[in-house]
Tab-separated table of C-alpha atoms and ligand atoms in Angstrom:
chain	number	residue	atom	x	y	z
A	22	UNK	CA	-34.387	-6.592	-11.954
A	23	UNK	CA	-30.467	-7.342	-11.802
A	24	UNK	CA	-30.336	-3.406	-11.675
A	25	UNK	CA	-32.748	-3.480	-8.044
A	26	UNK	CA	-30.665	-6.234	-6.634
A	27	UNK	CA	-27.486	-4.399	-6.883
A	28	UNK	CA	-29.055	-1.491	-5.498
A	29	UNK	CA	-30.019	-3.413	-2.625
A	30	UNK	CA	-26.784	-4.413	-1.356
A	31	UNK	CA	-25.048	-1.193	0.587
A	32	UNK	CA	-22.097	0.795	-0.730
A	33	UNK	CA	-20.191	-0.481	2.323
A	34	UNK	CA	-20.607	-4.321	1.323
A	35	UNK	CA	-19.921	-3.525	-2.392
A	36	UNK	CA	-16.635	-2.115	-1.276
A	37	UNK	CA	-15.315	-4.715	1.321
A	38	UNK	CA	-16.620	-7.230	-1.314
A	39	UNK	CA	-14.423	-5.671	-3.773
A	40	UNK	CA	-11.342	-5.527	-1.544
A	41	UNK	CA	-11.669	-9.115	-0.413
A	42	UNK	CA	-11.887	-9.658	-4.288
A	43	UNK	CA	-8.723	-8.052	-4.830
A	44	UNK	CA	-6.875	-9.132	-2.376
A	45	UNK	CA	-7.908	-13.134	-3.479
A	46	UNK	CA	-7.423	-12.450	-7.276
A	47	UNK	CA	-4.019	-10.396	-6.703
A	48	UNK	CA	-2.433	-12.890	-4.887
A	49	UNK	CA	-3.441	-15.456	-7.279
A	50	UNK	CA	-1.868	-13.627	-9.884
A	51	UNK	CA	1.315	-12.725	-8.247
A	52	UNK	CA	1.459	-17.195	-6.953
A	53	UNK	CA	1.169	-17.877	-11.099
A	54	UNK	CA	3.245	-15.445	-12.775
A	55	UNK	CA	5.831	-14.174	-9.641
A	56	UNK	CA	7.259	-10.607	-8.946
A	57	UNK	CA	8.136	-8.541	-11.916
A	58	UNK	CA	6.443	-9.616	-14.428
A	59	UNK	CA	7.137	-7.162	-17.768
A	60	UNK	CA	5.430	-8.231	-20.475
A	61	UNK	CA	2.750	-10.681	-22.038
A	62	UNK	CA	-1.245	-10.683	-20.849
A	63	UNK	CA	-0.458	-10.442	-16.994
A	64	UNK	CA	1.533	-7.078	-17.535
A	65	UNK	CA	-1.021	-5.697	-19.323
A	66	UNK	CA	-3.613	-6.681	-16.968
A	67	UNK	CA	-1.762	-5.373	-14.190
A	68	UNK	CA	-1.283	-1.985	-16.326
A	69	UNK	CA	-4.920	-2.058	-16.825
A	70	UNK	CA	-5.530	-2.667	-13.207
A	71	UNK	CA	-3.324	0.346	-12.173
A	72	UNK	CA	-5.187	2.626	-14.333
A	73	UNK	CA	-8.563	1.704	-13.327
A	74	UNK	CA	-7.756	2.401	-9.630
A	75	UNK	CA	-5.562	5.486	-10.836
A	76	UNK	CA	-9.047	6.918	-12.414
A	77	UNK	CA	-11.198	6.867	-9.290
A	78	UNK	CA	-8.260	8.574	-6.654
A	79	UNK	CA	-8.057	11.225	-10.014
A	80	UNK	CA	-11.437	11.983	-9.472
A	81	UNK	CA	-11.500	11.843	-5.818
A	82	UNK	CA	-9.037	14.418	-5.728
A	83	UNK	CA	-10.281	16.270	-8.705
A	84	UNK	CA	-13.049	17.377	-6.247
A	85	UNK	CA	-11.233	18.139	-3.151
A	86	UNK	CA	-10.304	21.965	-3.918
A	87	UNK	CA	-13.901	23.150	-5.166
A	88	UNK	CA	-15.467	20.914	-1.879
A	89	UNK	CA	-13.133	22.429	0.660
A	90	UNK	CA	-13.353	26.015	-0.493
A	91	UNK	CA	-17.205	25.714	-0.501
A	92	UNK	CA	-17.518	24.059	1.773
A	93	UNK	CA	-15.186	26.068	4.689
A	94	UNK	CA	-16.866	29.431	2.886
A	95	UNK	CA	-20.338	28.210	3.889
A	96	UNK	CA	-19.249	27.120	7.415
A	97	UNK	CA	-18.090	30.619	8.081
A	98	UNK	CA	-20.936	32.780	6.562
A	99	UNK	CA	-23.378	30.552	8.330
A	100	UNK	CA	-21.363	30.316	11.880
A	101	UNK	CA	-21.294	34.630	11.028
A	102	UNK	CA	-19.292	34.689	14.477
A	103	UNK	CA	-15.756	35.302	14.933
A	104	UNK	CA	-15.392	33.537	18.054
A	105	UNK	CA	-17.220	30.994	17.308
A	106	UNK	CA	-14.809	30.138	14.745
A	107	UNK	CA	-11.921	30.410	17.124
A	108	UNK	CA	-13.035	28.507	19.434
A	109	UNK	CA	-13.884	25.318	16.971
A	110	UNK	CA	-10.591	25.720	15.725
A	111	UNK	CA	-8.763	26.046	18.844
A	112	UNK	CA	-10.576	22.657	20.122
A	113	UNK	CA	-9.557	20.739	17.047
A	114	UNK	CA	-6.292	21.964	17.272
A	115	UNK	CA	-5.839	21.197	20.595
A	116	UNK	CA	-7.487	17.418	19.602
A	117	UNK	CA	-5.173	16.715	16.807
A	118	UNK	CA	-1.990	17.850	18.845
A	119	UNK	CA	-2.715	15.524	21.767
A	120	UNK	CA	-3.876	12.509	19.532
A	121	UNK	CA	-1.121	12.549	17.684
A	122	UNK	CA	1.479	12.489	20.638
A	123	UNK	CA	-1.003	9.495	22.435
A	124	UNK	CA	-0.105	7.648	18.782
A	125	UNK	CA	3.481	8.273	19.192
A	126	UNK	CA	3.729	7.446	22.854
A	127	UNK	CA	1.625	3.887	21.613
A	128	UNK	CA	4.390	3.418	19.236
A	129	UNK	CA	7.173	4.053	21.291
A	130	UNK	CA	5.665	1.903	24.188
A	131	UNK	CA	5.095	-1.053	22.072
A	132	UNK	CA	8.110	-1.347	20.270
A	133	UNK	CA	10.039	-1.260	23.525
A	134	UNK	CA	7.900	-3.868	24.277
A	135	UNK	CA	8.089	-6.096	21.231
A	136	UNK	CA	11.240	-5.147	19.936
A	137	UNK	CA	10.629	-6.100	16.413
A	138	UNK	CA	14.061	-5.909	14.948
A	139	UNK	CA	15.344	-8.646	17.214
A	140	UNK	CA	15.298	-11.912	16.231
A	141	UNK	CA	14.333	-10.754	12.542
A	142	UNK	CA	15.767	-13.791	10.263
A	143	UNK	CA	18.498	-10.946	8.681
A	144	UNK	CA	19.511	-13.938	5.978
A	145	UNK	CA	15.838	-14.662	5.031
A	146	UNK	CA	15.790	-10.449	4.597
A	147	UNK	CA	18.769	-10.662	2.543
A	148	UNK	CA	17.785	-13.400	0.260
A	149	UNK	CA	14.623	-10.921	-0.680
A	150	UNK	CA	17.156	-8.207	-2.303
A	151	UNK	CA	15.364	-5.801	-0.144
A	152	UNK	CA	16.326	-2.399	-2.082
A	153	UNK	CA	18.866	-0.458	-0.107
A	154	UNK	CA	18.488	2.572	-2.146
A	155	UNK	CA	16.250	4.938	-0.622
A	156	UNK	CA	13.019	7.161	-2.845
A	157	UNK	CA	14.402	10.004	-4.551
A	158	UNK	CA	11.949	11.994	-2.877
A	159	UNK	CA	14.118	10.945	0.398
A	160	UNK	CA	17.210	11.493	-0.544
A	161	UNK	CA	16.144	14.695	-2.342
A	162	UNK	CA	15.396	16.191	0.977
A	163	UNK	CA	16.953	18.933	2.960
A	164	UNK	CA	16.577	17.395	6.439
A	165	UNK	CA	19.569	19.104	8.060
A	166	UNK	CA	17.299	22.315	7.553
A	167	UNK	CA	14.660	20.773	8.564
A	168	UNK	CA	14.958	21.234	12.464
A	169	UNK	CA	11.892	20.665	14.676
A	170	UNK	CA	11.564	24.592	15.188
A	171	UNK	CA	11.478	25.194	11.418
A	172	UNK	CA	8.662	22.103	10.715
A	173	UNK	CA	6.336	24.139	12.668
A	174	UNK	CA	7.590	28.000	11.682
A	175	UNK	CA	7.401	26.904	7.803
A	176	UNK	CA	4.045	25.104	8.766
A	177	UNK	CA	2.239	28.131	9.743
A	178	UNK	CA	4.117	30.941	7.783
A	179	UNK	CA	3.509	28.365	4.725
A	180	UNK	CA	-0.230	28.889	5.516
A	181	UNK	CA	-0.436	31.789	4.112
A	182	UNK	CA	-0.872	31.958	0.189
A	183	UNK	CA	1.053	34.282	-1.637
A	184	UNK	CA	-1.142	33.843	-4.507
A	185	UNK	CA	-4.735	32.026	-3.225
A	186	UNK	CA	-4.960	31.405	-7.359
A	187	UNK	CA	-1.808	29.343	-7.405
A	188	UNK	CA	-2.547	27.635	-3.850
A	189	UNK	CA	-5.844	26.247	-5.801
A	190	UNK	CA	-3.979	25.226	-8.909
A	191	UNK	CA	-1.419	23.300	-6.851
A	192	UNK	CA	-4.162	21.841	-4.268
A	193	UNK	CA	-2.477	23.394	-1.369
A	194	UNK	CA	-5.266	22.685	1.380
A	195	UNK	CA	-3.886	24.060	3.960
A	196	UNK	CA	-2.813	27.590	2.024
A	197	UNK	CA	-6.703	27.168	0.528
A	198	UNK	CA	-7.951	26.736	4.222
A	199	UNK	CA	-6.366	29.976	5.288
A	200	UNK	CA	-7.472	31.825	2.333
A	201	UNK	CA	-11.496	30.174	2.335
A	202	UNK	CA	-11.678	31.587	6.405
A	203	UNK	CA	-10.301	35.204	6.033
A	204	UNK	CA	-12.446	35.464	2.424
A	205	UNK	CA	-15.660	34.275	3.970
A	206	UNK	CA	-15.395	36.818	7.034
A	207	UNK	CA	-14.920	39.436	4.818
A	208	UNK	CA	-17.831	38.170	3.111
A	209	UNK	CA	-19.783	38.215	6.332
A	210	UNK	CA	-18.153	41.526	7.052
A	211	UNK	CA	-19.537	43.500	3.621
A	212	UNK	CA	-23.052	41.568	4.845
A	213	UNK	CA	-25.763	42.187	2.117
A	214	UNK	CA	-23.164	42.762	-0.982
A	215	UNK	CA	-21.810	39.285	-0.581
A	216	UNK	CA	-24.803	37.725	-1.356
A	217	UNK	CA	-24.771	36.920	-4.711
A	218	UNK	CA	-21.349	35.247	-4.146
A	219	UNK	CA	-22.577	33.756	-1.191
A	220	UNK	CA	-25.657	32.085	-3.646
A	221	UNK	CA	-23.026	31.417	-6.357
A	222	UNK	CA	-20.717	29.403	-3.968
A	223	UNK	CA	-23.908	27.449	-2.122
A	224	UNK	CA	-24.912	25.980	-5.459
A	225	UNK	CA	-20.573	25.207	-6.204
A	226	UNK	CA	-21.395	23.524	-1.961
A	227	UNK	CA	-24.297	21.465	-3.806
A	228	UNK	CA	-22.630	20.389	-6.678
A	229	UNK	CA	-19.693	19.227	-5.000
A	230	UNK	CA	-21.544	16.801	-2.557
A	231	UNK	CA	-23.700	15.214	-5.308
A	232	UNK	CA	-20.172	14.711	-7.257
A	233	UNK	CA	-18.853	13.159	-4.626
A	234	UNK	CA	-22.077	10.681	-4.608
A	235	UNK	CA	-21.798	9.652	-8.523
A	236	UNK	CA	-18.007	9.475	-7.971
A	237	UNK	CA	-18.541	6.198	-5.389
A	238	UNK	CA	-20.417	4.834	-8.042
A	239	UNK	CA	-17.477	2.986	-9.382
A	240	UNK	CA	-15.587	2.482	-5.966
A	241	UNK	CA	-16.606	-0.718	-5.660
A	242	UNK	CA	-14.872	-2.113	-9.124
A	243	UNK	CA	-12.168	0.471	-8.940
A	244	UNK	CA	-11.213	-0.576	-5.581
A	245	UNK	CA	-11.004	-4.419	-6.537
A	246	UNK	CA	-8.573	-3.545	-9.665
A	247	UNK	CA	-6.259	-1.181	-7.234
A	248	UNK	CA	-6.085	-3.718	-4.540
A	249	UNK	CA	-5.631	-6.394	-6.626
A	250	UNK	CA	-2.935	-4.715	-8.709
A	251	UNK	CA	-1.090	-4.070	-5.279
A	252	UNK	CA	-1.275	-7.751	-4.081
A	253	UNK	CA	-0.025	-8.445	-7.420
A	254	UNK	CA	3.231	-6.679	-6.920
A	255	UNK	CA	3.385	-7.366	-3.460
A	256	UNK	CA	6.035	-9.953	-2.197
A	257	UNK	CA	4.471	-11.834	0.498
A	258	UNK	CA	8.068	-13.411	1.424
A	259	UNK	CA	9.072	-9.927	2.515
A	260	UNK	CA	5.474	-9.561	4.252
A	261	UNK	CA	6.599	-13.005	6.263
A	262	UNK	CA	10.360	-11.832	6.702
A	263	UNK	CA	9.132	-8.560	8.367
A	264	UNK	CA	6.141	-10.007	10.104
A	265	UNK	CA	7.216	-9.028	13.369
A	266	UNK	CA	7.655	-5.492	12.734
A	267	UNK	CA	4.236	-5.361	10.368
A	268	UNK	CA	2.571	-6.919	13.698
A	269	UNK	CA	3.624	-3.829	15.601
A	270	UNK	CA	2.766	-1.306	13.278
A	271	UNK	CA	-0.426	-3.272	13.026
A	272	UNK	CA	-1.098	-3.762	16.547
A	273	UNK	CA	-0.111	-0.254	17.455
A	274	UNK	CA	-2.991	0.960	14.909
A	275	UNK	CA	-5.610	-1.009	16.108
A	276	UNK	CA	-4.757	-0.379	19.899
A	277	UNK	CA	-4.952	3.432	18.837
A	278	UNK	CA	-7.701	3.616	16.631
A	279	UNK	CA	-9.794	1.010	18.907
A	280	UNK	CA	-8.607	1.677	22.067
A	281	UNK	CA	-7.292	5.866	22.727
A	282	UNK	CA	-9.723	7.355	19.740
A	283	UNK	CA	-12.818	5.413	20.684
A	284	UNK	CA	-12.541	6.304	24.513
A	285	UNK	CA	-12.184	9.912	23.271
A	286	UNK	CA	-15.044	9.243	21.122
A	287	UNK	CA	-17.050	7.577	23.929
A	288	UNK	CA	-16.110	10.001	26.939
A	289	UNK	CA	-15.871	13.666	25.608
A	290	UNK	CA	-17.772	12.713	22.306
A	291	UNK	CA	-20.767	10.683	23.992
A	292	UNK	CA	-21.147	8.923	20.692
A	293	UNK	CA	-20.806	4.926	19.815
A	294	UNK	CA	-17.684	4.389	18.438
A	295	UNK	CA	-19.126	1.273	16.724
A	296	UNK	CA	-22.023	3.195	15.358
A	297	UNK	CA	-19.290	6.050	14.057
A	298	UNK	CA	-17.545	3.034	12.639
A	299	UNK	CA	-20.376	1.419	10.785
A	300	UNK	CA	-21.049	5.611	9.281
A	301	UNK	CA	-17.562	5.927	8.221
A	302	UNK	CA	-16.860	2.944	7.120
A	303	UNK	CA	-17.293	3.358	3.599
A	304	UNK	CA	-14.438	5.964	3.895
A	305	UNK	CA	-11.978	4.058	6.566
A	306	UNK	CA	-12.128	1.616	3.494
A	307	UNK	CA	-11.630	3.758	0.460
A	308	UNK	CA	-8.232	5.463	2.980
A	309	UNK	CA	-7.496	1.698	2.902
A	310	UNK	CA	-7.436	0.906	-0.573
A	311	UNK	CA	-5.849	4.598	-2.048
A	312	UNK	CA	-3.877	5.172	0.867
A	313	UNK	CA	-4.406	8.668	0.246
A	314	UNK	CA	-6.497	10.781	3.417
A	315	UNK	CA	-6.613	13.371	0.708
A	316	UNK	CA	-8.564	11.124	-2.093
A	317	UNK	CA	-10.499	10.073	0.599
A	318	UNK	CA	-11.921	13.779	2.433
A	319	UNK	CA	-14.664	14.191	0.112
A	320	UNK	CA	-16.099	10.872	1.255
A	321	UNK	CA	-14.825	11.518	4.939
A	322	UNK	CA	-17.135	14.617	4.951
A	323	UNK	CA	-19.993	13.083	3.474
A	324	UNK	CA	-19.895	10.084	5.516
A	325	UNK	CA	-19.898	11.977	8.861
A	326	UNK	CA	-22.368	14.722	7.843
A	327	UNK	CA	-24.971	12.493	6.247
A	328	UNK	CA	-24.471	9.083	8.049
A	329	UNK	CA	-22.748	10.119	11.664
A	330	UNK	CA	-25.210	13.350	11.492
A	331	UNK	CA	-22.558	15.470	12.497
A	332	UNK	CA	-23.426	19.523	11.539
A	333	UNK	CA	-21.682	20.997	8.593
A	334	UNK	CA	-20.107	23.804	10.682
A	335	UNK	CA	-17.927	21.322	12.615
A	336	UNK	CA	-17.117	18.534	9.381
A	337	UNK	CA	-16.487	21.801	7.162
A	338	UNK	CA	-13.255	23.064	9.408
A	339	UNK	CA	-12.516	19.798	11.131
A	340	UNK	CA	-11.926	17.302	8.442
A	341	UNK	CA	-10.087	19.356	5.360
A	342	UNK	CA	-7.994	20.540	8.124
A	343	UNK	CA	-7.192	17.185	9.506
A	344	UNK	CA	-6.579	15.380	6.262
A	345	UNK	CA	-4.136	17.744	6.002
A	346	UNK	CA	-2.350	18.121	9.456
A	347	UNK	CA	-3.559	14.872	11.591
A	348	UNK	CA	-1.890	11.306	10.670
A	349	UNK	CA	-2.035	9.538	14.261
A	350	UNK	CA	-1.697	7.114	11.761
A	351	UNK	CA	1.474	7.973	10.180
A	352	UNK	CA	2.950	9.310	13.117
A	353	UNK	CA	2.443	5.935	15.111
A	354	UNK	CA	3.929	4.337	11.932
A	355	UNK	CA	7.353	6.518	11.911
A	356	UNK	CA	8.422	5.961	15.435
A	357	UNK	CA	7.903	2.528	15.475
A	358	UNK	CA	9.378	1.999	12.160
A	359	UNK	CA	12.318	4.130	12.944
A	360	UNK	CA	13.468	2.095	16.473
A	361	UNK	CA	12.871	-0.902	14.005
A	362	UNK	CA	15.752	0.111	11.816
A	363	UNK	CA	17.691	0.993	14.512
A	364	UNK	CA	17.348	-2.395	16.153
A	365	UNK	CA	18.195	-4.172	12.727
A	366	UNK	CA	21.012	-1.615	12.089
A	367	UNK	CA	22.489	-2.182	16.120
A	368	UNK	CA	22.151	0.615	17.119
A	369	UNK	CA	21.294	1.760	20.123
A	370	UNK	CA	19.120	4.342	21.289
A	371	UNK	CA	19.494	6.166	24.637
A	372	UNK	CA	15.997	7.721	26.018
A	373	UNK	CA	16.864	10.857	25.137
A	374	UNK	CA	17.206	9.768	21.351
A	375	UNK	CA	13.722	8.195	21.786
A	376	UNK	CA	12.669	11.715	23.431
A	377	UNK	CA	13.723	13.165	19.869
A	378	UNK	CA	12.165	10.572	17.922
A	379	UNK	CA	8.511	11.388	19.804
A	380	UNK	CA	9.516	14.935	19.131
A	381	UNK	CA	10.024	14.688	15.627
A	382	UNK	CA	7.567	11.860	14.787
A	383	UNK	CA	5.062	14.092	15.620
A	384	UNK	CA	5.983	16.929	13.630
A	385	UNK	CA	7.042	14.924	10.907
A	386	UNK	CA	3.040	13.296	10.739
A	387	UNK	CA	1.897	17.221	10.912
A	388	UNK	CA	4.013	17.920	8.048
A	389	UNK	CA	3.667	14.525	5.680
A	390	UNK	CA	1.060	15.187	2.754
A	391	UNK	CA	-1.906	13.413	2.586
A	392	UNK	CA	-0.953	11.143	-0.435
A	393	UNK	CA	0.664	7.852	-0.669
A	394	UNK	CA	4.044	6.975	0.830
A	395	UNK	CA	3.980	10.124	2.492
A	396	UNK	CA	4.985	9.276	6.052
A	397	UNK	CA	8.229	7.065	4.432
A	398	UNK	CA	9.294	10.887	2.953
A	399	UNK	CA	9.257	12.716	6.475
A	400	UNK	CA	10.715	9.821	8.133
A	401	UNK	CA	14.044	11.266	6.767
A	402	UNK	CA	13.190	14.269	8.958
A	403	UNK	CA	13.376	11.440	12.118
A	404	UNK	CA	16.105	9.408	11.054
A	405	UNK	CA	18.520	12.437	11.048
A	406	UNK	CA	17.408	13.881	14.094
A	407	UNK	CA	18.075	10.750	15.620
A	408	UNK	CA	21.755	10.778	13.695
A	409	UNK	CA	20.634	7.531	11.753
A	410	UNK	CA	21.614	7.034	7.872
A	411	UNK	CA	18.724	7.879	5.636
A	412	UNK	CA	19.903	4.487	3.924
A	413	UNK	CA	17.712	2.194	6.776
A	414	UNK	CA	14.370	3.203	4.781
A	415	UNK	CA	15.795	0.723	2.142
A	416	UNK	CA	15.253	-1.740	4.889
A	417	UNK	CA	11.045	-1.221	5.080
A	418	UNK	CA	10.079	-0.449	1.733
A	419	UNK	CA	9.269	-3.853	0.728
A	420	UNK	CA	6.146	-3.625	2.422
A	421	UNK	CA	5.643	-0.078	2.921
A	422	UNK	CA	3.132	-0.031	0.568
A	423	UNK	CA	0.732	-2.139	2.648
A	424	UNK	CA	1.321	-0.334	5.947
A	425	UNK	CA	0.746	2.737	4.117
A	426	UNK	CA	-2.766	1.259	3.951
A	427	UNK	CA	-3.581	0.336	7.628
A	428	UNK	CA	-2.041	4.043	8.714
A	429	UNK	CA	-4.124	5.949	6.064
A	430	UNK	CA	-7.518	4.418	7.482
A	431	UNK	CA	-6.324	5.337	11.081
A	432	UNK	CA	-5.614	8.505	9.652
A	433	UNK	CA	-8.887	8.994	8.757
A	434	UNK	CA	-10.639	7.716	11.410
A	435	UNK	CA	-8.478	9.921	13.542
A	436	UNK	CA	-10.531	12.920	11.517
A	437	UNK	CA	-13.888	11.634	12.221
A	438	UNK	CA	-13.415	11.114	15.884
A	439	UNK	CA	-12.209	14.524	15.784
A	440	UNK	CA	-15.492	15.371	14.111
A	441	UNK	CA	-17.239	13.727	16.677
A	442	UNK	CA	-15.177	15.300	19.604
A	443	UNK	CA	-15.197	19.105	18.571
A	444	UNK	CA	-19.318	18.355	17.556
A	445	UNK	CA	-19.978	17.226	20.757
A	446	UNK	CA	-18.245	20.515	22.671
A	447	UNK	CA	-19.686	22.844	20.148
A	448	UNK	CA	-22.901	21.872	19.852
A	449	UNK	CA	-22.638	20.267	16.532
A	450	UNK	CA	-24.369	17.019	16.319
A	451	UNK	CA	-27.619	16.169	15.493
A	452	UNK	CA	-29.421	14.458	18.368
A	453	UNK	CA	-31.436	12.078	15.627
A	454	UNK	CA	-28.860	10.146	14.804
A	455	UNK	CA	-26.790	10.489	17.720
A	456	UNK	CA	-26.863	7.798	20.284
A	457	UNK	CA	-26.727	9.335	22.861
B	506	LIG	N1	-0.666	7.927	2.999
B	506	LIG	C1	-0.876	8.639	4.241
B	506	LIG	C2	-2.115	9.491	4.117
B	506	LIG	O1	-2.517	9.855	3.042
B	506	LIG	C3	0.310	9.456	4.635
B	506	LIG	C4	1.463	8.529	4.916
B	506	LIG	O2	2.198	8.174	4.010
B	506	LIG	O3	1.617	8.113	6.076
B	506	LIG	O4	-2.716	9.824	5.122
C-alpha cells in the first residue's frame, strides 16, 4: 500500500520535493557545523552525500553515447531523405545561433542597466577570502590561440572523428553526431543490406529509452543528497556579498528563458510554453541539480518526445546537438559576469570592448562542454579578448557553483524550445498533445 502511494505522486513532485529537501537540510548543516568542515560525522555525511549524487550523473551519462548514436541512426534511416536532413539541421542551426546572441544582447543590456559591480560592499568581499587563484583548467588554457576565427574553424574541423571508436570512448558528442549522420546515410544508401544493423541498432534505440526510465528511479533521493551536499559547502555570506550580481545573472535567465524563448515558442512554435514547461520539467530540474546539460539529454529527449509529443526525427538531431553547442544559458552568464569583474576591477569598457565581449561570449557558450563549471573555463577565452587578467574569475567563484545551476536549466530549456521550434517548421509534432 505504501508502495501505491508513492507511485501516485508524479516524478516531477518527487524531484522538486527532493530539492526543496536539500536545499532545507544543507543549509542546516552548513548553520551547525560552518564551511570546511574535514572530519568527524558531518564530513562523512557530506562525503556520502557527494557520492550518492555522483552515482546518478554517472549513470546519466553512462547512457548518453549508446542513446545519441541510436538514436540520430534511427532519425536518419527513417527521415531516408537527404534534404530533409539538411533542412532540419539548417533550421536548428540557424535557432541556436540567433538564441544565443538574443541571450548575450539580454546580458549585455541588463548589466548596463544594473551595473552590478557598483556599490558591491568590496570589504564585506574581502572579509570572505574570496580565492583569487583561478581553476587550473583556466589557467591551463591557451586563450591567446584561441581567437574568435579559430573557436569556430576548430569547432567544425573538430567535428570530424579521426577515429569514430575513440570519439565514443571519450564521449565526444559532437565528433559521434557527425559520425551517427554520414553512417546512417550510408546505411540508407546500401538499402536492403543494412537491415540487420538497422534491427540490431532499433532494439540498442529501445533499450536506451527504458534505461533512461529505471535510471530516474532514484532521482528523487539522489537529487536531495547532491543539493544538499552543495548547500552544505555553500557560503551564503558570499551569496549575500554578491547578491547584486547573482540578481542579474538571475534576472537575465528568467527574462530569457520566460520572456525571448517562450515568445519563440509561442509565435513560430504555436505551442504553450507553460504546457512545454510542465513536460520538461522533470529535466529543467535534474539540469538544475547536476548542472550538467549533458547528464541531463537522456531525460531532455524523453521528456519532449513522450510528454511534449514532439516526433523522434526532430528530438533525435535537435537536442544531442544542442546539449552540445547551445548554452543561451551560459552565454548570458559570461557576458554579464565578465562586465561584472570589470566594474569591480575599474575598469572600463568602451563599446567596442563590449562589441568583443558579445562576440566572444557567444562563441565561447558554443564551445563550453556540457558539464559543470564549464562556462567559468571559456570565460578565459572572453576575459582576454577583452585584455582583462584571467585572475578576476577568482572574484565569482564563490558562488559559481550555484549560477552554474540556474544557467544549466536555461540551457536546457533553450534545447526544448528548439525542439519545439524546428517541430513546428518541419512537421514534427504530434497534434494530440499539442495545443494548438
Ligand atoms: N554547466 C553548463 C552545462 O552543462 C555549462 C556551463 O558551465 O555553463 O550546460
Amino acid at each position: 500500500m505504501k508502495d501505491k502511494k508513492k507511485k501516485g505522486i508524479d516524478l516531477q513532485w518527487q524531484i522538486l520535493i527532493g530539492i526543496i529537501a536539500g536545499i532545507v537540510f544543507g543549509i542546516l548543516i552548513y548553520q551547525i557545523s560552518g564551511p570546511g568542515v574535514s572530519s568527524g560525522p558531518i564530513f562523512l555525511m557530506k562525503v556520502f552525500f557527494k557520492y550518492a549524487g555522483d552515482i546518478f550523473i554517472r549513470l546519466l551519462r553512462m547512457m548518453i553515447v549508446p542513446l545519441v548514436f541510436a538514436s540520430i541512426y534511427m532519425a536518419v534511416v527513417n527521415l531516408g531523405d537527404i534534404r530533409e536532413l539538411g533542412k532540419i539541421g539548417g533550421k536548428t542551426v540557424a535557432y541556436y545561433m540567433a538564441t544565443t546572441a538574443l541571450a548575450v544582447l539580454l546580458g549585455l543590456l541588463l548589466v548596463n542597466i544594473i551595473h552590478p559591480g557598483h556599490g558591491i560592499d568590496k570589504e564585506a568581499l574581502a572579509a570572505l577570502n574570496i580565492s583569487t587563484s583561478i581553476p587550473h583548467e583556466v589557467a591551463s588554457q591557451d586563450v591567446s590561440e584561441r581567437s574568435a576565427a579559430v573557436i569556430i574553424v576548430d569547432t567544425l574541423v573538430n567535428m570530424i572523428p579521426k577515429n569514430p571508436a575513440a570519439a565514443m570512448a571519450e564521449g565526444d558528442v559532437l565528433q559521434i553526431i557527425f559520425f551517427t549522420i554520414f553512417f546512417g546515410i550510408m546505411a540508407a544508401v546500401v538499402g536492403r543490406d543494412s537491415k540487420p544493423i538497422t534491427d540490431v541498432i532499433n532494439g540498442l534505440d529501445m533499450i536506451m529509452q527504458r534505461s533512461v526510465m529505471a535510471v530516474m528511479v532514484i532521482a528523487p533521493y539522489s537529487i536531495f543528497c547532491l543539493v544538499s551536499a552543495i548547500f552544505m559547502d555553500l557560503g551564503l555570506d558570499a551569496l549575500f556579498a554578491l547578491g547584486k550580481y547573482a540578481f542579474t545573472v538571475i534576472l537575465g535567465l528568467l527574462l530569457h528563458a520566460a520572456v525571448t524563448l517562450s515568445v519563440l515558442v509561442m509565435i513560430i512554435g504555436r505551442y504553450s510554453p507553460i504546457k512545454l514547461f510542465k513536460a520538461l520539467s522533470p529535466a529543467i530540474m535534474t539540469a538544475w541539480s547536476t548542472a550538467s546539460s549533458a547528464a541531463t539529454l537522456p531525460l531532455t529527449m524523453d521528456c519532449l518526445t513522450q510528454k511534449a509529443g514532439v516526433d523522434k526525427k526532430i528530438t533525435n538531431f535537435v537536442l544531442p546537438l544542442g546539449a552540445t553547442v547551445n548554452m543561451d544559458g551560459t552565454a548570458l552568464y559570461e557576458s554579464i559576469a565578465v562586465i561584472f569583474i570589470a566594474e569591480l576591477m575599474g575598469i572600463d569598457l568602451t563599446i567596442g570592448m563590449q562589441a568583443i565581449i558579445f562576440i566572444t561570449a557567444t562563441l565561447a557558450a558554443i564551445g563550453a562542454a556540457a558539464i559543470p563549471g564549464a562556462g567559468l573555463v571559456t570565460m578565459g577565452i572572453v576575459l582576454t579578448a577583452a585584455g582583462m587578467p584571467l585572475d578576476g574569475i577568482g572574484l565569482i567563484l564563490a558562488i559559481d557553483r550555484i549560477l552554474d545551476q540556474f544557467r544549466t536549466a536555461v540551457n536546457v530549456w533553450g534545447d526544448a524550445t528548439a525542439g519545439i521550434v524546428v517541430g513546428r517548421l518541419e512537421g514534427g509534432i504530434s497534434d494530440e498533445i499539442d495545443t494548438k
